[in-house]
């Protein structure tokens, strides 16, 4: 679990730094690591399971986990929070429903017609619209933006074997939450065309601020 590399010999939980010895495109890449193929199949299974859970055909108050985002903090830590609450709801076999504006999307672009001051401003909806009478009939809000991030992930067994693990679990939850919607996809395409964005690409994240 949680391994990468041509021969699946590098564990991300023991070392986050990894640079392949040769270009994966010239060495067969994932084809030499059977675990990569198993993880790909497992990712598809997990996405289908998430869709089934997050887009229920019927709504019941006792099947809703309510996350309030009225008091949000940093973008990264808030996404981590959402992923953790989603993980908790999945373990309980319930649907996570987010409510309230996200401070990072309170700007002119998201307040324009067709925009929204929440994740759907840029990302595809991560749950079906929950009827207000169901949302507010559910038990009191369990999770808020200041929810402590020290709780265990408790990954379901079927996603913690055969190539799964903590990194796999969190990566797939994050991908599900941050799938670009049509608006963002169109914006990215225009920017890429404007700057001549083409592979090979090396990304470098330079953080400014509290670090």
CSV table of N, CA, C and O in Angstrom, one decimal, residues 4 6 24 31 40 56 66 112 116 147 198:
chain,number,residue,atom,x,y,z
A,4,UNK,N,4.9,3.8,-4.8
A,4,UNK,CA,5.0,4.3,-6.1
A,4,UNK,C,6.4,3.8,-6.7
A,4,UNK,O,7.1,3.1,-6.0
A,6,UNK,N,8.6,2.6,-10.5
A,6,UNK,CA,8.5,1.6,-11.6
A,6,UNK,C,8.3,0.2,-11.1
A,6,UNK,O,7.5,-0.6,-11.7
A,24,UNK,N,10.0,7.6,-16.9
A,24,UNK,CA,9.0,6.5,-16.9
A,24,UNK,C,8.4,6.3,-18.3
A,24,UNK,O,8.0,5.1,-18.6
A,31,UNK,N,3.3,-0.1,-16.4
A,31,UNK,CA,3.2,-1.5,-16.8
A,31,UNK,C,4.2,-2.4,-16.1
A,31,UNK,O,3.9,-3.6,-16.0
A,40,UNK,N,-5.5,1.6,-10.1
A,40,UNK,CA,-6.3,2.2,-11.1
A,40,UNK,C,-7.7,1.6,-11.1
A,40,UNK,O,-8.7,2.3,-11.1
A,56,UNK,N,-27.7,10.1,-3.5
A,56,UNK,CA,-28.8,9.2,-3.2
A,56,UNK,C,-30.1,9.4,-4.0
A,56,UNK,O,-30.4,10.5,-4.4
A,66,UNK,N,-23.9,16.5,8.2
A,66,UNK,CA,-24.0,17.9,7.9
A,66,UNK,C,-22.6,18.6,8.2
A,66,UNK,O,-22.2,18.6,9.4
A,112,UNK,N,-20.8,36.5,-9.5
A,112,UNK,CA,-21.5,36.9,-10.8
A,112,UNK,C,-22.6,35.9,-11.1
A,112,UNK,O,-22.6,34.8,-10.5
A,116,UNK,N,-21.2,30.8,-7.5
A,116,UNK,CA,-21.7,30.4,-6.2
A,116,UNK,C,-20.5,30.6,-5.2
A,116,UNK,O,-19.4,30.3,-5.6
A,147,UNK,N,-13.3,21.9,13.1
A,147,UNK,CA,-13.2,20.5,13.5
A,147,UNK,C,-11.7,20.1,13.6
A,147,UNK,O,-11.0,20.3,12.7
A,198,UNK,N,2.5,23.0,-22.6
A,198,UNK,CA,2.6,21.7,-23.3
A,198,UNK,C,3.6,20.9,-22.5
A,198,UNK,O,4.6,21.4,-22.0
